[in-house]
Coordinates of C-alpha atoms in Angstrom, one line a residue:
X1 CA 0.0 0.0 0.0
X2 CA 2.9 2.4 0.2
X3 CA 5.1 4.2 -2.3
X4 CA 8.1 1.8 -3.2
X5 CA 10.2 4.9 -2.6
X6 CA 9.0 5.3 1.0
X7 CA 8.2 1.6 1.8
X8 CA 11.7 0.3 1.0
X9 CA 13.9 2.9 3.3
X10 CA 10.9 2.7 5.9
X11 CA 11.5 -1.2 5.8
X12 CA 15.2 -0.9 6.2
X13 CA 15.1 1.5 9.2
X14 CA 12.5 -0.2 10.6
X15 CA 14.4 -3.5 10.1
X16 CA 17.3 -2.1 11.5
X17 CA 16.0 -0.9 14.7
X18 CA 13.9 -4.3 14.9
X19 CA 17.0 -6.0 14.5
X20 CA 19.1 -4.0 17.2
X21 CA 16.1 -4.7 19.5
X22 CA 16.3 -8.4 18.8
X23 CA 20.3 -8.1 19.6
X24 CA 20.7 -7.0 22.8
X25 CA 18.6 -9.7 24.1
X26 CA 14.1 -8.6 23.6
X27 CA 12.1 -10.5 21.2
X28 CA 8.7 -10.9 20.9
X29 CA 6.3 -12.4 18.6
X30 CA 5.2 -8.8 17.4
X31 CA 8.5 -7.4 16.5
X32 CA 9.3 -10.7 14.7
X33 CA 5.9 -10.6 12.9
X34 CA 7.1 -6.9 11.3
X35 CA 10.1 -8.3 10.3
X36 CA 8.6 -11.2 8.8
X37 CA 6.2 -9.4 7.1
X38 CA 8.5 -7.2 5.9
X39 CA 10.5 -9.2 4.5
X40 CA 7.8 -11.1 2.9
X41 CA 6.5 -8.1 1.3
X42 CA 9.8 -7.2 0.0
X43 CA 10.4 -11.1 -1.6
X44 CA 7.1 -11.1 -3.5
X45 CA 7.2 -6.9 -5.0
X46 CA 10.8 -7.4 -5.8
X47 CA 10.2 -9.6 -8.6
X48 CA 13.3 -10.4 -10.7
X49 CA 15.5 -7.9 -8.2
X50 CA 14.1 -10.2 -5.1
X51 CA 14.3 -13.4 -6.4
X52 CA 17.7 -15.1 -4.6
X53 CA 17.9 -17.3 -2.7
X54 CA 18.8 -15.6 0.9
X55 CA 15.6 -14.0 0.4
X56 CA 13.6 -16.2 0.9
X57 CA 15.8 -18.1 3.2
X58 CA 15.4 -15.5 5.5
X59 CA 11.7 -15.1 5.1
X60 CA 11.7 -18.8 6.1
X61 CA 13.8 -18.7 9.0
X62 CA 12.2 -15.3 10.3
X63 CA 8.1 -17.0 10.2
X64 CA 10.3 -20.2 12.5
X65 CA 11.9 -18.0 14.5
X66 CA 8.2 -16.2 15.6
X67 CA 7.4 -19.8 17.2
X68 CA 10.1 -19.4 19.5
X69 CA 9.8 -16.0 21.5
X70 CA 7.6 -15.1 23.7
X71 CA 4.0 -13.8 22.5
X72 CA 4.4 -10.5 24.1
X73 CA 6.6 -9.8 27.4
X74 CA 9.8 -8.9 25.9
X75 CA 12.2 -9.7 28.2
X76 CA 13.3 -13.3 27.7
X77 CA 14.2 -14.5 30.3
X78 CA 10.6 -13.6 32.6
X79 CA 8.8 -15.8 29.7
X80 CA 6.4 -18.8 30.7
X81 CA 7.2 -20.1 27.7
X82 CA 10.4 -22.1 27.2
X83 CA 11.7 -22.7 23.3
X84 CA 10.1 -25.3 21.8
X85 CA 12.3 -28.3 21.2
X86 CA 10.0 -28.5 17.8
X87 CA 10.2 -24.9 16.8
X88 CA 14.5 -26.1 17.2
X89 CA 14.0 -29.7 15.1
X90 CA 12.2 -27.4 12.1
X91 CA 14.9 -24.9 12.1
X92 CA 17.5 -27.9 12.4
X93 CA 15.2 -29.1 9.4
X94 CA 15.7 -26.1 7.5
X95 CA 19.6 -26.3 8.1
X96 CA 19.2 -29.8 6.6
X97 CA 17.3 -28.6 3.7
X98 CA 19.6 -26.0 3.5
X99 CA 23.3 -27.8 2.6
X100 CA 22.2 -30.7 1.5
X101 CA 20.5 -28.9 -1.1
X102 CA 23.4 -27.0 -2.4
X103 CA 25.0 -30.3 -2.3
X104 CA 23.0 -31.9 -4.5
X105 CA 22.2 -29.4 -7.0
X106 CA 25.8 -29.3 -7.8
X107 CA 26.3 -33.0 -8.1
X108 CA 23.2 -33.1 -10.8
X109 CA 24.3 -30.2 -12.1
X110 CA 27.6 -29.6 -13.6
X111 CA 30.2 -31.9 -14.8
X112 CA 32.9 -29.7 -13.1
X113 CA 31.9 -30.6 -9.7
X114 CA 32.6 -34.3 -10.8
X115 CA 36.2 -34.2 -12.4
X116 CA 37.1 -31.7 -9.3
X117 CA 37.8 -28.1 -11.4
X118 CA 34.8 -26.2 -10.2
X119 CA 36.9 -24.3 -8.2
X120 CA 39.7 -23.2 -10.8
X121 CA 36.9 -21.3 -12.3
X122 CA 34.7 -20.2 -9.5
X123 CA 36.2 -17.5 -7.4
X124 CA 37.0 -15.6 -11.0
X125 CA 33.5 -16.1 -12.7
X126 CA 31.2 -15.8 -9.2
X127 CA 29.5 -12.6 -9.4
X128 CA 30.3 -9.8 -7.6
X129 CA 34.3 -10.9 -6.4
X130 CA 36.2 -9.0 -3.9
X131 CA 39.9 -8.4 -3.1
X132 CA 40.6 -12.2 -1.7
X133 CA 38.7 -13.4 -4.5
X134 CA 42.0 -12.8 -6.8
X135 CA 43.9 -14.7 -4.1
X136 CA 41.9 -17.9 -3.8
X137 CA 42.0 -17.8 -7.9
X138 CA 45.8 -17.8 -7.9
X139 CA 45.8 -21.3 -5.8
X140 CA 47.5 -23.9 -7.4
X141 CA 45.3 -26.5 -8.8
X142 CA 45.5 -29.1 -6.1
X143 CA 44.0 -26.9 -3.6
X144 CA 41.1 -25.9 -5.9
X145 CA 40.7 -29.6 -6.6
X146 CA 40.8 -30.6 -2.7
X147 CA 38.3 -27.6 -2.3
X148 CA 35.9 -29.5 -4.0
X149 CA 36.0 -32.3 -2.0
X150 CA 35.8 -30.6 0.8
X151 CA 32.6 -28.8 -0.4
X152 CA 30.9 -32.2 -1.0
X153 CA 31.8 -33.4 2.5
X154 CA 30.4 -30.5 3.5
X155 CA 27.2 -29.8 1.7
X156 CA 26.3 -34.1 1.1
X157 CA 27.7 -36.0 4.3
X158 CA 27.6 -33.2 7.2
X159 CA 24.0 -32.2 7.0
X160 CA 23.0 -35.7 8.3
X161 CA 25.0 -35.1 11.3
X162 CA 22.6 -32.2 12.4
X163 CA 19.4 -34.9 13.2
X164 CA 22.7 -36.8 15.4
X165 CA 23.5 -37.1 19.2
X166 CA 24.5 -33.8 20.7
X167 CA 28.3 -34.6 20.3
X168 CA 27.8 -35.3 16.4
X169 CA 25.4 -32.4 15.5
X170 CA 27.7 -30.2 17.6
X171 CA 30.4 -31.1 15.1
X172 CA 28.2 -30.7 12.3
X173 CA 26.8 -27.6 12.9
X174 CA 31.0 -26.4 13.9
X175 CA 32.0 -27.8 10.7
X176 CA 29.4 -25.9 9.0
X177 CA 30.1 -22.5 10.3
X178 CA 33.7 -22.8 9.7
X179 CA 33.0 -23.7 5.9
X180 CA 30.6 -20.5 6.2
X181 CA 33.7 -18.8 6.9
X182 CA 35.8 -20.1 4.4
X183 CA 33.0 -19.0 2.0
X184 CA 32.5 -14.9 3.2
X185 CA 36.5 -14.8 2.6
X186 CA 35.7 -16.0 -0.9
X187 CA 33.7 -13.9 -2.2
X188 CA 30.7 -11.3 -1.9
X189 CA 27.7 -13.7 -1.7
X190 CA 25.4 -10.7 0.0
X191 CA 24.4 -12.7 3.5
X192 CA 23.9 -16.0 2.6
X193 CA 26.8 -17.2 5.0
X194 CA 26.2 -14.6 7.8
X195 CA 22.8 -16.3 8.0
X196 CA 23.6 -19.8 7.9
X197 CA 25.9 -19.3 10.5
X198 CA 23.3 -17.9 12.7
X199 CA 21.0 -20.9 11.7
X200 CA 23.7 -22.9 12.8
X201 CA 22.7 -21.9 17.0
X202 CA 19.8 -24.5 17.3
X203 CA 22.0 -27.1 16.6
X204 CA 23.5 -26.3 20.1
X205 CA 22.1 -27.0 23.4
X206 CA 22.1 -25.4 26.7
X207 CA 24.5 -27.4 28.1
X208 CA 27.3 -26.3 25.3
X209 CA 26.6 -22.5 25.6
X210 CA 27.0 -23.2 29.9
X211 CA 30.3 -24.4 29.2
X212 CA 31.8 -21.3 27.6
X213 CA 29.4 -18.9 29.7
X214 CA 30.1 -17.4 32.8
X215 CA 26.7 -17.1 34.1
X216 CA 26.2 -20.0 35.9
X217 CA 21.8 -19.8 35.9
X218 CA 22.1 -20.2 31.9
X219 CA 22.9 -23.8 33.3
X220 CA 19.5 -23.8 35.6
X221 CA 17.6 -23.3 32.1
X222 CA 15.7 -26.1 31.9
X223 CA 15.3 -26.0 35.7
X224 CA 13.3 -22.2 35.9
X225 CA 11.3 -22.4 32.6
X226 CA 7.7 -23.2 33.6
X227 CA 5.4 -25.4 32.6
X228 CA 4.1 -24.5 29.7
X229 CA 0.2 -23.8 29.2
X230 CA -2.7 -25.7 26.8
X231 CA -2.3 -22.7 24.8
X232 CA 1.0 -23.3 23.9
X233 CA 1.3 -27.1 23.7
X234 CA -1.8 -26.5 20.8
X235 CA 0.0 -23.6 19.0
X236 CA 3.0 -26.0 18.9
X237 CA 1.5 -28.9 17.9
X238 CA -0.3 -27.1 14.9
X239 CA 2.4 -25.7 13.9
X240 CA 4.6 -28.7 13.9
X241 CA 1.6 -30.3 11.9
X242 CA 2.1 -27.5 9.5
X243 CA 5.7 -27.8 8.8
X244 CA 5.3 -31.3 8.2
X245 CA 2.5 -30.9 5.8
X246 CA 4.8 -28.1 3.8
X247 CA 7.7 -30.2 4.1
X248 CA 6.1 -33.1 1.8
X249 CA 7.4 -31.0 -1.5
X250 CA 11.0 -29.9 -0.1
X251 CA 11.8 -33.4 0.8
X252 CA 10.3 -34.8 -2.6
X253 CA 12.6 -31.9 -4.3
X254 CA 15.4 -33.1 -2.8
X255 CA 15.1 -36.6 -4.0
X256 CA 14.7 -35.5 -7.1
X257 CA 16.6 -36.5 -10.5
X258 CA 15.4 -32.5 -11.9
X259 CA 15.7 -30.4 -8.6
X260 CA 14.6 -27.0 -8.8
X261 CA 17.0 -24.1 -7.0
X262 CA 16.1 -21.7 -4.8
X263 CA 12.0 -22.4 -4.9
X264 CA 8.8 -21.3 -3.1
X265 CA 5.8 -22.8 -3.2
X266 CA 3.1 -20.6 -1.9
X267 CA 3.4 -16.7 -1.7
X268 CA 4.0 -16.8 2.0
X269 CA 7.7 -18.7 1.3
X270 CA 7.2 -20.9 4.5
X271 CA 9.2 -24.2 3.8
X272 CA 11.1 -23.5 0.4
X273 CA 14.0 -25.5 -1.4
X274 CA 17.3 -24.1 -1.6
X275 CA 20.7 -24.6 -3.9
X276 CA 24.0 -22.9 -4.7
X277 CA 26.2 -22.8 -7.8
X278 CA 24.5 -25.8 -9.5
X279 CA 26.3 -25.1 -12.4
X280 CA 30.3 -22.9 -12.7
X281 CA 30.9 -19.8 -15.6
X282 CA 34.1 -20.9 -17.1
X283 CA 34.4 -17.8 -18.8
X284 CA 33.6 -14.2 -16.7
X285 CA 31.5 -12.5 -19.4
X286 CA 30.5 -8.7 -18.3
X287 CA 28.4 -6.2 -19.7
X288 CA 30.0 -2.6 -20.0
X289 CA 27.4 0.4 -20.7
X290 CA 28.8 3.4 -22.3
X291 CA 27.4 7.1 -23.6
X292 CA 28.0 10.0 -25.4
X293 CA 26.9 13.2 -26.2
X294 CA 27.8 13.6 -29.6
X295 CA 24.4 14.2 -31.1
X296 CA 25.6 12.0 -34.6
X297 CA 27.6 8.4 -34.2
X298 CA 30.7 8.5 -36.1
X299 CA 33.8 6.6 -36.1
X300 CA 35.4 9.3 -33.9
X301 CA 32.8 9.4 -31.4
X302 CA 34.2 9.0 -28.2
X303 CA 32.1 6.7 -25.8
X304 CA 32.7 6.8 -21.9
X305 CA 31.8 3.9 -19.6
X306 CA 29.4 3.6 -16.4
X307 CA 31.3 1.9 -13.6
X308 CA 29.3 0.6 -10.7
X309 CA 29.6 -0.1 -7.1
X310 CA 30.9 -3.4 -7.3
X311 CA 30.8 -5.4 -10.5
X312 CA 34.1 -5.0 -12.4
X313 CA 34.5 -2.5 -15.5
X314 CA 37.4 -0.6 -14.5
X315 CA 40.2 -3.3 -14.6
X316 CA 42.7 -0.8 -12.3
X317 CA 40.1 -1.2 -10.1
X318 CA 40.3 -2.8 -6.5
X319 CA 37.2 -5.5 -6.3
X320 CA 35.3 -4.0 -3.6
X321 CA 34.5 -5.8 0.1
X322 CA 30.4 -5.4 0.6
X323 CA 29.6 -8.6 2.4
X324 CA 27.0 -8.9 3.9
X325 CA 25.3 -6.3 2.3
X326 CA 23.8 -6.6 -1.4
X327 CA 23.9 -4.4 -4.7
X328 CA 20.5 -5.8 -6.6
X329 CA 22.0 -3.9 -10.0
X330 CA 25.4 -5.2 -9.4
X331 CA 24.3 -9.0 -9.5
X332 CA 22.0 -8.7 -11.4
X333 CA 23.9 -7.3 -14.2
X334 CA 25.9 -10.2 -13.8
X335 CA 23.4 -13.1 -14.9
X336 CA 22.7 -10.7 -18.0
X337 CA 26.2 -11.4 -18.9
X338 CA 25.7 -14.2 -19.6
X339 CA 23.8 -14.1 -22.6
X340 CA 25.2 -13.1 -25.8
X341 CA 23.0 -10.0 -26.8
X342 CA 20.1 -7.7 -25.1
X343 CA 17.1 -10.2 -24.0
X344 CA 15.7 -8.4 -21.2
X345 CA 13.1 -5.7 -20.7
X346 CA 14.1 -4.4 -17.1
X347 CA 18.0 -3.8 -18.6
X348 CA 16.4 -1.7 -21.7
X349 CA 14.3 0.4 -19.6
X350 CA 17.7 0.7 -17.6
X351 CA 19.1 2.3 -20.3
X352 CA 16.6 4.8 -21.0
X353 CA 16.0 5.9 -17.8
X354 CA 19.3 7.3 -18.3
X355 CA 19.4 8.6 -21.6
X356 CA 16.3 10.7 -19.8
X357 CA 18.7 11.5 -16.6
X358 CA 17.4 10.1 -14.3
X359 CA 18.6 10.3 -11.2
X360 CA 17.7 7.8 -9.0
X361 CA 18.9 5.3 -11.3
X362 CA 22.4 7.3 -11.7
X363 CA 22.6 7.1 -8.1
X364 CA 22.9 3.2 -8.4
X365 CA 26.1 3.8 -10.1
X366 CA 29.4 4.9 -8.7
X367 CA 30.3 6.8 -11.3
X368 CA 28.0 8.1 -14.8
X369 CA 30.3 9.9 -17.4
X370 CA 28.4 13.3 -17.7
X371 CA 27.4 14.2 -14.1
X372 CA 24.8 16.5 -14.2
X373 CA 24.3 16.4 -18.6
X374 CA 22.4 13.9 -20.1
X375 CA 23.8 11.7 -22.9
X376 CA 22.8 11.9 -26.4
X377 CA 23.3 8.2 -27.0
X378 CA 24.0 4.5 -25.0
X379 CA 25.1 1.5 -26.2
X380 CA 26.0 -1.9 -24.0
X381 CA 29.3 -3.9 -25.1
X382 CA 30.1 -7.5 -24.4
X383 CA 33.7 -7.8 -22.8
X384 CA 36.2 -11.1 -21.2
X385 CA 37.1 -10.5 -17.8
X386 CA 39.8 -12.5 -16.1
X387 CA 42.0 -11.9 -13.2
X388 CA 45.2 -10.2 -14.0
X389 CA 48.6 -11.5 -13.4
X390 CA 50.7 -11.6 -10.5
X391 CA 53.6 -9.2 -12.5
X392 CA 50.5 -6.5 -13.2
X393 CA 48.6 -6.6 -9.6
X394 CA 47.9 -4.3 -7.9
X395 CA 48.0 -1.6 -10.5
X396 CA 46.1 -3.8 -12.6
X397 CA 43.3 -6.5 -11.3
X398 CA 41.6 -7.7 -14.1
X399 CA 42.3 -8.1 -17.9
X400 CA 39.4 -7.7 -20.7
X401 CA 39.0 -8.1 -24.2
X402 CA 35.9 -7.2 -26.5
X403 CA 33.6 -10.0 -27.8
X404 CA 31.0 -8.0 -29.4
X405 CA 28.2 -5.8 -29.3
X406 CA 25.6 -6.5 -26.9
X407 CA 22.9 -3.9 -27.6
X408 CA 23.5 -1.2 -30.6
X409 CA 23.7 2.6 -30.1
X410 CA 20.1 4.4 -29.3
X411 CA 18.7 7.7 -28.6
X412 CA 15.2 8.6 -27.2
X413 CA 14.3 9.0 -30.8
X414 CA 14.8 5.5 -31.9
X415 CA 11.6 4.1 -32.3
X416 CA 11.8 1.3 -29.8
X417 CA 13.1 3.6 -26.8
X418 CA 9.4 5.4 -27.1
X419 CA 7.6 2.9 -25.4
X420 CA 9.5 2.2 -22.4
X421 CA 10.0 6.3 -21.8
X422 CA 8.4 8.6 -18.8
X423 CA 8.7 11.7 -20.6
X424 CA 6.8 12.8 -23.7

């Protein structure tokens, strides 16, 4: 019901605060509702711009994490209502879902994650690198060949360890984080790690967070939560009826000899399926934007490139470190890359939202050639990216090369800009 341009910084402060809130130790299930809802709103408006997986992984996570806080007090640890060892199996569940998924969908996926060479390709050809990114490339091929192995452990044989005895799904869930780790100093991957890592914490019990605390009542836990009410016991009962019941498609998904990637199914994104990286780039493939203001194209025309926030065009350029946060242009830019010529509607109407100077699509960029002027015309090229040499770095990070022409010159008089413009 509100303006995109209000509800979307509204959301973010709101989240924010929310979030702080939820941090220093007061949760209820209001203030998780908002967020849940927010998020929820956010995952089915965004369309394309929305549609990755951490979205709805933490849509998902958020509606399981409303089960256990209290209804309204607050303050934690004044709650009649203890955590709900079902509300921590479904999040466990989600976990499960979670790696396993990304496992899989790699195995059925490419033949790269088969012959071991994923990785030679990966940290060069992921989409939005950052300055370790160059590093992990330059690994000899051994090491990118026993990173692959260690991502199948990982993702295919770990996650059974979560549904173990506490000493095993410890493990499990340490393992987990620590490949979580590995993976934020890999690349910028928004926070798809930071999240898993927290979703990690129900694989832990009370008596392995009274061994490294110093309060000594976090050991009485189980020993000053009350007994809980009907109300409760029926809330968690339904609830764990409905997880089950949503769980039937997940499950079957991930059996599956054509498993789907990062899928809902219902608008409210309750119990969805996840996957990772099914298949590698081999070849970094980027799309480079450029205007000019001459008012006729001639073989002197001069044309001078957009650069954004993250996603290489200048090759003198340092990849930039934005983990955990996300640029929507920046990655999505990235799957448009991948095709040989312009397919897409959203990226043409990109294009003449600038030629008509429009600023709050400029602002997405770090830097527009004309400031303030508008350009006459834009045109997209298609360029190789690859990661420089050792002898060139770091005055040089990336090499490129022209393929070809990925969307010809236009104006806001060519006849097929008209359509798509704001402005008579």
């Amino acid at each position: 019901l509100l303006n995109v341009d209000v509800a979307i910084p509204l959301f973010g402060i709101t989240g924010m605060i929310l979030g702080l809130v939820l941090m220093v130790g007061y949760a209820n299930v209001p203030m998780l509702l908002v967020l849940w809802l927010m998020q929820l709103s956010l995952c089915n408006s965004g369309q394309l711009f929305y549609s990755y997986g951490w979205q709805i992984q933490l849509a998902e996570f958020t509606f399981l994490t409303l089960f256990l806080v209290p209804p309204l007090d607050p303050r934690l640890k004044r709650s009649v209502y203890p955590a709900s060892i079902l509300v921590i199996w479904a999040q466990r569940w989600m976990l499960f879902r979670l790696m396993l998924g990304a496992g899989l969908i790699k195995l059925r996926g490419d033949s790269c994650w088969w012959d071991l060479s994923c990785m030679i390709y990966h940290y060069e050809t992921q989409p939005i690198p950052h300055p370790l990114s160059y590093f992990y490339h330059k690994m000899p091929e051994l090491l990118h060949q026993g990173a692959v192995l260690v991502n199948h452990f990982v993702e295919v044989i770990v996650p059974f360890g979560l549904f173990g005895p506490a000493l095993v799904r410890r493990w499990a869930a340490i393992i987990t984080i620590l490949f979580q780790i590995v993976l934020i100093f890999s690349g910028n991957l928004a926070w798809l790690n930071w999240l898993t890592i927290l979703m990690c914490i129900p694989c832990f019990d009370d008596e392995f967070f009274a061994r490294w605390s110093k309060f000594e009542k976090l050991k009485k836990v189980k020993e000053l939560a009350r007994r809980p009410l009907y109300i409760h016991r029926a809330v968690m009962t339904a609830f764990a009826l409905l997880v089950l019941f949503l769980s039937y498609q997940p499950a079957r998904n991930l059996i599956s000899a054509r498993q789907a990637m990062n899928t809902s199914y219902d608008q409210w994104h309750l119990i969805n399926s996840y996957g990772a990286f099914g298949s590698i780039g081999k070849v970094r493939t980027n799309i480079v934007i450029k205007a000019t203001r001459d008012p006729v194209i001639t073989p002197q025309t001069e044309w001078h490139e957009y650069e954004f926030k993250c996603a290489p065009i200048n090759i003198t350029q340092m990849p930039c470190l934005i983990t955990p946060y996300h640029l929507h242009l920046d990655w999505q830019i990235w799957f448009s890359g991948m095709r040989p010529a312009l397919q897409e509607d959203w990226l043409f109407r990109m294009v003449v939202r600038l030629l008509e100077n429009n600023s709050g699509i400029k602002d997405l960029f770090a830097r527009t050639p004309f400031d303030e002027e508008a350009p006459k015309f834009i045109k997209m090229d298609l360029y190789r990216y690859r990661f420089s040499d050792f002898s060139e770095w770091p005055d040089k990070w990336w090499e490129r090369e022209l393929i070809q022409e990925y969307m010809p010159p236009v104006s806001l008089e060519t006849p097929l800009t008209r359509q798509f413009r704001l402005s008579p």
